[in-house]
Every structure is written in structure tokens, then in C-alpha cells.
Coordinates of C-alpha atoms in Angstrom, one line a residue:
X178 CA 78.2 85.4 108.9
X179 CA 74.8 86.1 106.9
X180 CA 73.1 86.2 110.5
X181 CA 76.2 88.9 111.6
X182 CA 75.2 91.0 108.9
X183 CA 71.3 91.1 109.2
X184 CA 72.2 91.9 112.5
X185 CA 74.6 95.5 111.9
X186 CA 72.1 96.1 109.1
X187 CA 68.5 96.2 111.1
X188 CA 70.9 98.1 113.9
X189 CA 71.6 100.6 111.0
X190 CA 68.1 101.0 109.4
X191 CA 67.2 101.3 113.4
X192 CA 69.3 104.1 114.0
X193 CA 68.9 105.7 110.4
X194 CA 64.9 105.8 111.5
X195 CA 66.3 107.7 114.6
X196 CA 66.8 105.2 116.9
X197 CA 63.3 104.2 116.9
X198 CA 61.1 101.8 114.9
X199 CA 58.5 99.3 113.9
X200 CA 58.8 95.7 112.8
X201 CA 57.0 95.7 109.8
X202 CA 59.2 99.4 108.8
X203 CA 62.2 97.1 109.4
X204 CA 60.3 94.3 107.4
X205 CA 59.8 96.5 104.4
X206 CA 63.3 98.4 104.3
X207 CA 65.1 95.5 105.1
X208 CA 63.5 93.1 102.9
X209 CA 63.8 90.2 105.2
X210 CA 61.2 88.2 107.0
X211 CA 59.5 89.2 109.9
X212 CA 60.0 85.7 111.9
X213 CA 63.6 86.3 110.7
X214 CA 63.8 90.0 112.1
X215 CA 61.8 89.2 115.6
X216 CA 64.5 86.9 116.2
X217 CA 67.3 89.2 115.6
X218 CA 65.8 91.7 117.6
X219 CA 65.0 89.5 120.9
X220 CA 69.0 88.6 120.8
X221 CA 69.7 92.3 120.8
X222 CA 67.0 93.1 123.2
X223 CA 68.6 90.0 126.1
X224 CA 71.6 91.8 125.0
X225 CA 71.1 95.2 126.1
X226 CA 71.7 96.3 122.4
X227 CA 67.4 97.1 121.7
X228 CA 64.4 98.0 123.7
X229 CA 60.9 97.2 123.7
X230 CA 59.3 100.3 124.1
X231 CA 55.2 100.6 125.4
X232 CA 54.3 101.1 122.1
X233 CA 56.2 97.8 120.9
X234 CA 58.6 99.8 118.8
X235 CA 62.2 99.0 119.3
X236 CA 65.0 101.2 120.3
X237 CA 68.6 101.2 120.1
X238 CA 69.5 99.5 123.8
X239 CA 71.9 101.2 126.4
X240 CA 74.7 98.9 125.6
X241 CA 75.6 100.5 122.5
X242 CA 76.5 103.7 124.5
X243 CA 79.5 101.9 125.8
X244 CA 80.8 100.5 122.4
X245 CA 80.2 104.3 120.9
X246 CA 82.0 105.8 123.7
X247 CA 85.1 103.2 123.1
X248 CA 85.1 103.8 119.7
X249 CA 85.2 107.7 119.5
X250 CA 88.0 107.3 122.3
X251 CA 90.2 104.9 119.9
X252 CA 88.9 107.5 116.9
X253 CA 90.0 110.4 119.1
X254 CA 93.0 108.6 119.9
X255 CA 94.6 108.2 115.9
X256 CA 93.3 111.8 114.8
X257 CA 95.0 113.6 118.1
X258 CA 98.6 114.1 116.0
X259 CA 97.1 115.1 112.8
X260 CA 95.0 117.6 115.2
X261 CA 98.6 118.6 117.2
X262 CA 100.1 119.5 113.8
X263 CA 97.4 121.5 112.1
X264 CA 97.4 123.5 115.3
X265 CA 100.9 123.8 115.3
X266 CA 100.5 125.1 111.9
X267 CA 97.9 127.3 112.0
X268 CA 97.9 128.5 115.8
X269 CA 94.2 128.0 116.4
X270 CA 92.1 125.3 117.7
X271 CA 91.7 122.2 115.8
X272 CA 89.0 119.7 116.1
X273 CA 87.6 116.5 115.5
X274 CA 83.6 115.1 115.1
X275 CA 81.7 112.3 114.2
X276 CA 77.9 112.0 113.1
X277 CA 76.1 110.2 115.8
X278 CA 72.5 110.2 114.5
X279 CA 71.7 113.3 114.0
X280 CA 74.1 115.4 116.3
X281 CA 78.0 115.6 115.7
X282 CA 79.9 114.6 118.6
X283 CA 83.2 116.3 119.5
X284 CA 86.0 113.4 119.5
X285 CA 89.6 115.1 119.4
X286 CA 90.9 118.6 120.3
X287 CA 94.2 120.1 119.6
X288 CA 93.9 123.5 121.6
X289 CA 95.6 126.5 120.4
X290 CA 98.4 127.9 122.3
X291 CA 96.4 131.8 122.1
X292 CA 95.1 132.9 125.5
X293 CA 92.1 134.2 123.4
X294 CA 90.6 130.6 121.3
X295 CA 88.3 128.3 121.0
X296 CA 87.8 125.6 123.7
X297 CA 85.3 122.7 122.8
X298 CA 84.6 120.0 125.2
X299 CA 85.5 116.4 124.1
X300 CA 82.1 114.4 124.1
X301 CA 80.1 117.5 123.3
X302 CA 77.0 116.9 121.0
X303 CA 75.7 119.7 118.6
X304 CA 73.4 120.3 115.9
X305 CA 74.6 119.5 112.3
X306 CA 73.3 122.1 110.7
X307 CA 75.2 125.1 112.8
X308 CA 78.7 123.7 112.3
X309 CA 81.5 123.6 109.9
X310 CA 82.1 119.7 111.1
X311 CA 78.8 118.8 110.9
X312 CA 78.3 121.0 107.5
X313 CA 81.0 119.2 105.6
X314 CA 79.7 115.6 106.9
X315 CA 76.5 116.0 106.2
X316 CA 77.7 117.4 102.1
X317 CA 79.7 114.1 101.9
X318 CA 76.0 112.7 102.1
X319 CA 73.3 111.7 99.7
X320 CA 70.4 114.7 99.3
X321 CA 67.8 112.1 100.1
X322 CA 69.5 111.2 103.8
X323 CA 70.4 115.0 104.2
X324 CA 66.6 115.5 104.2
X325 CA 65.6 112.7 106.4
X326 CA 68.1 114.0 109.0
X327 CA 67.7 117.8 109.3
X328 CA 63.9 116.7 109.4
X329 CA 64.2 114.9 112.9
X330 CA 66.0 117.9 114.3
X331 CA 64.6 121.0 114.5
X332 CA 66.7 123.2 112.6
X333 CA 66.7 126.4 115.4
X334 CA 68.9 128.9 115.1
X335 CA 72.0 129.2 117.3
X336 CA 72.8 133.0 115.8
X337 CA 71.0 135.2 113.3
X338 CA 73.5 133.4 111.0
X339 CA 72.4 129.9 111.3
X340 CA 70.7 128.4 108.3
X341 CA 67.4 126.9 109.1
X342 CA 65.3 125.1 106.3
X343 CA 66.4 122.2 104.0
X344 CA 66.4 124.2 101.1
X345 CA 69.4 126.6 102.2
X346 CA 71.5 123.8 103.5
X347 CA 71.0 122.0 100.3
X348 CA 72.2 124.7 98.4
X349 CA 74.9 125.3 101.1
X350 CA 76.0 121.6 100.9
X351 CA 76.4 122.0 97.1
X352 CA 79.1 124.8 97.5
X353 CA 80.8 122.9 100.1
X354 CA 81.1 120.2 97.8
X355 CA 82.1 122.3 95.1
X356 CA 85.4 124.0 97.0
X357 CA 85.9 121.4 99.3
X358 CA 85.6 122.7 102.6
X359 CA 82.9 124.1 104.5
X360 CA 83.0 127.2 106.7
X361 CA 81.0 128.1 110.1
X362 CA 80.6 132.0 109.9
X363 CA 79.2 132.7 113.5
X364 CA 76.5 130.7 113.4
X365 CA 77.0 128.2 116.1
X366 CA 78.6 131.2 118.0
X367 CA 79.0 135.1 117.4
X368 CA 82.4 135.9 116.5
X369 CA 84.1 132.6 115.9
X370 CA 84.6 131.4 112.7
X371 CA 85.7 128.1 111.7
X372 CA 86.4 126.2 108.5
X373 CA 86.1 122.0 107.9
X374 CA 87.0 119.2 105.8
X375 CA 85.4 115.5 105.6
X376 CA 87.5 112.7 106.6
X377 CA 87.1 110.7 103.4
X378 CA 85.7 107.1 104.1
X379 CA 85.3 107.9 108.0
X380 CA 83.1 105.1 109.8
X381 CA 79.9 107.3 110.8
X382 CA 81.3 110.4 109.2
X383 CA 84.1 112.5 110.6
X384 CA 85.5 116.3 110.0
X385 CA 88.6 118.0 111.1
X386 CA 88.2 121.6 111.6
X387 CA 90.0 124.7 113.1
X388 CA 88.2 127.8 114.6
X389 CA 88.9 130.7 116.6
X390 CA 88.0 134.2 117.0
X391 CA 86.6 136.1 113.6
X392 CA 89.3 138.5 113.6
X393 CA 92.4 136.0 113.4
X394 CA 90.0 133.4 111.3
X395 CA 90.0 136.2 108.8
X396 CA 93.7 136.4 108.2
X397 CA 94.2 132.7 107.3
X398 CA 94.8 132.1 103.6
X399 CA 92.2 129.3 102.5
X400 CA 94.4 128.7 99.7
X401 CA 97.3 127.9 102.3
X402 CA 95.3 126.1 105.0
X403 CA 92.5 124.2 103.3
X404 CA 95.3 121.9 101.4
X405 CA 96.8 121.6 104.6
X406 CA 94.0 119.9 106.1
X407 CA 92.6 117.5 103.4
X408 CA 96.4 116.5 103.4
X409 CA 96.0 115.6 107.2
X410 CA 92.6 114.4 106.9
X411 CA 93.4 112.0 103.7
X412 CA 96.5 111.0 105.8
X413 CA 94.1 110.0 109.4
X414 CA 91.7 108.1 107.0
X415 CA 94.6 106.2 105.3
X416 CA 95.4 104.9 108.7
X417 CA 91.9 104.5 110.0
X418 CA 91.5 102.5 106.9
X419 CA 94.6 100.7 107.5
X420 CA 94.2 99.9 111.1
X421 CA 90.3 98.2 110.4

């Protein structure tokens, strides 16, 4: 079992390093031996699960695609009735995403039933920092790992809205936390707005959202819907937790 959990633990410091590092940086995070860590990491390498790159750093291997992709499908799966009835509810778009390093990943989509919405492609990858979803993960999230994300990925801007430096987001995480919901005011896209709540103890981080158009967005009630969805969401993670 110890050698199980060395194992998921360099894979997390590998992938927390953006899928890229050194022995010795896994050495000193992890705190366990090198001979011990050069072992793990030819098992995952004959595996598929690492990769020796030419400048003898390791990377996450190509096999770990497949278990992502099976995972986020399951995920996807569970969160598809909560989505259904949020929709139903609200008559726009709803939405689920998971943190996979530093993009969000689109898992689950309820669509809305309006000619006019918001279509989002399951499987498409965005930048954190220009979404509601990836807004109200990243505020679940110490300050200290905030950082070290948003400074792997260039923080460009998707509108004249989106917030680009570290020092905006951290103050825009803090009133997330503070109300409990984060909102996407046409910065991923002009004219569709979108609010977001954390799944609360999601593997990898997860957010339900709804969006649509800025002029329908506008008329919902945050006071009505936001309960709404940390109901649903606290509801998916009670049976994500119960189905582990």
C-alpha cells in the first residue's frame, strides 16, 4: 500500500509542476529517496503512465489520457440529472467542468430548450481564468496554488473583460468566496453571461454553471437560482462521495 501511495503522490507533484519535472524537484517536494523515486518512475514509464524526455525530465505518459477521459465520462455521467433539472428550472444552459492542470475541461451539458443559448462542446478545454467554472474552482483553492497555476498559463484576454494578472483574480477569488458563486460577465465571450458554484469535495475540482445570452442572464434572480445550484451541486457531491 505505502508503494501505491508514493506512486499517486509523485504522479500529483508531477502534474502539479505542469506535467513536467526533475528527479531531484520530486526528491525535495516529495521527501523520499531518489533510488526510491527512480524506481517508481521506471514502473510508470514501462507503463505508459511517464516519459523520459531529452532533457531527462519526466512527463506524465499517454496512458493517463485514457483513464482521464474514462473518468470525466463516469463524472459526466452522475452530474447529467442534476444538469437536466437546473436547466429545467432555469431555461438556460447548464454545465459541468473539471480542473485538468491548468485548463477546465467541459464534462456534462444540459442544453437549454431556447433556440437562442449557449452550446459548449463536451471535452472542450479553456483557460481558468475567463470562466465562471474555472473562476469558482480555482477560489475553492489555496492563494499559494492559485499563483502557481495562473503562472504557467498566460493569462490573455478572451474579451476586453477578461481579468489578466494574479493580483485581480486574487481579489476576484475573494468575493467569490465571500457570496458563494462566481459570475462570467462576457469575458470568455461578448454577450454571454454565466454564473458558477464549486462542487464541494470534487476529485480534481468541479463547477456547475448556467449561461446564456446577457439579456435573459440579467433577469434571473441570484437570490432564487444560486441556492438552487449549491443545492444540486451539494446533492452530485454527496453521491460522488458516496459512490468512491
Amino acid at each position: 500500500m505505502q508503494s501505491v501511495e508514493r506512486t499517486f503522490e509523485l504522479l500529483e507533484l508531477m502534474a502539479d509542476s505542469g506535467g513536467e519535472v526533475a528527479l531531484s524537484d520530486l526528491a525535495e517536494q516529495s521527501g523520499l529517496p531518489l533510488p526510491t523515486i527512480h524506481r517508481i518512475i521506471r514502473t510508470l514509464v514501462n507503463n505508459g503512465y511517464a516519459r523520459q524526455q531529452p532533457s531527462r525530465r519526466y512527463a506524465l505518459g499517454p496512458r493517463l489520457i485514457r483513464l482521464g477521459e474514462t473518468a470525466s465520462r463516469a463524472l459526466g455521467s452522475w452530474a447529467r440529472p442534476y444538469l437536466a433539472e437546473l436547466t429545467e428550472i432555469t431555461g438556460e444552459s447548464a454545465n459541468m467542468a473539471v480542473l485538468d492542470g491548468e485548463q477546465i475541461v467541459y464534462v456534462a451539458q444540459a442544453p437549454s430548450p431556447h433556440s437562442m443559448r449557449m452550446f459548449t462542446e463536451v471535452g472542450r478545454r479553456v483557460d481558468a481564468h475567463a470562466t465562471a467554472v474555472g473562476k469558482a474552482v480555482l477560489a475553492t483553492m489555496p492563494a499559494d496554488e492559485v499563483a502557481q497555476l495562473l503562472a504557467r498559463t498566460p493569462m490573455s484576454p478572451k474579451t476586453e473583460n477578461t481579468i489578466t494578472t494574479i493580483e485581480s483574480m486574487h481579489e476576484e477569488l475573494e468575493r467569490i468566496r465571500a457570496r458563494g458563486y462566481s459570475i462570467d460577465d462576457g469575458e470568455q465571450e461578448v454577450g454571454v453571461r454565466c454564473f458558477a458554484v464549486a462542487v464541494p469535495g470534487a476529485p480534481a475540482g468541479a463547477a456547475i454553471s448556467i449561461s446564456g445570452p446577457e439579456a435573459r442572464m440579467t433577469r434571473i434572480s441570484t437570490d432564487e437560482v444560486i441556492p438552487l445550484m449549491q443545492r444540486l451541486a451539494s446533492s452530485l457531491s454527496a453521491e460522488l462521495s458516496a459512490s468512491a
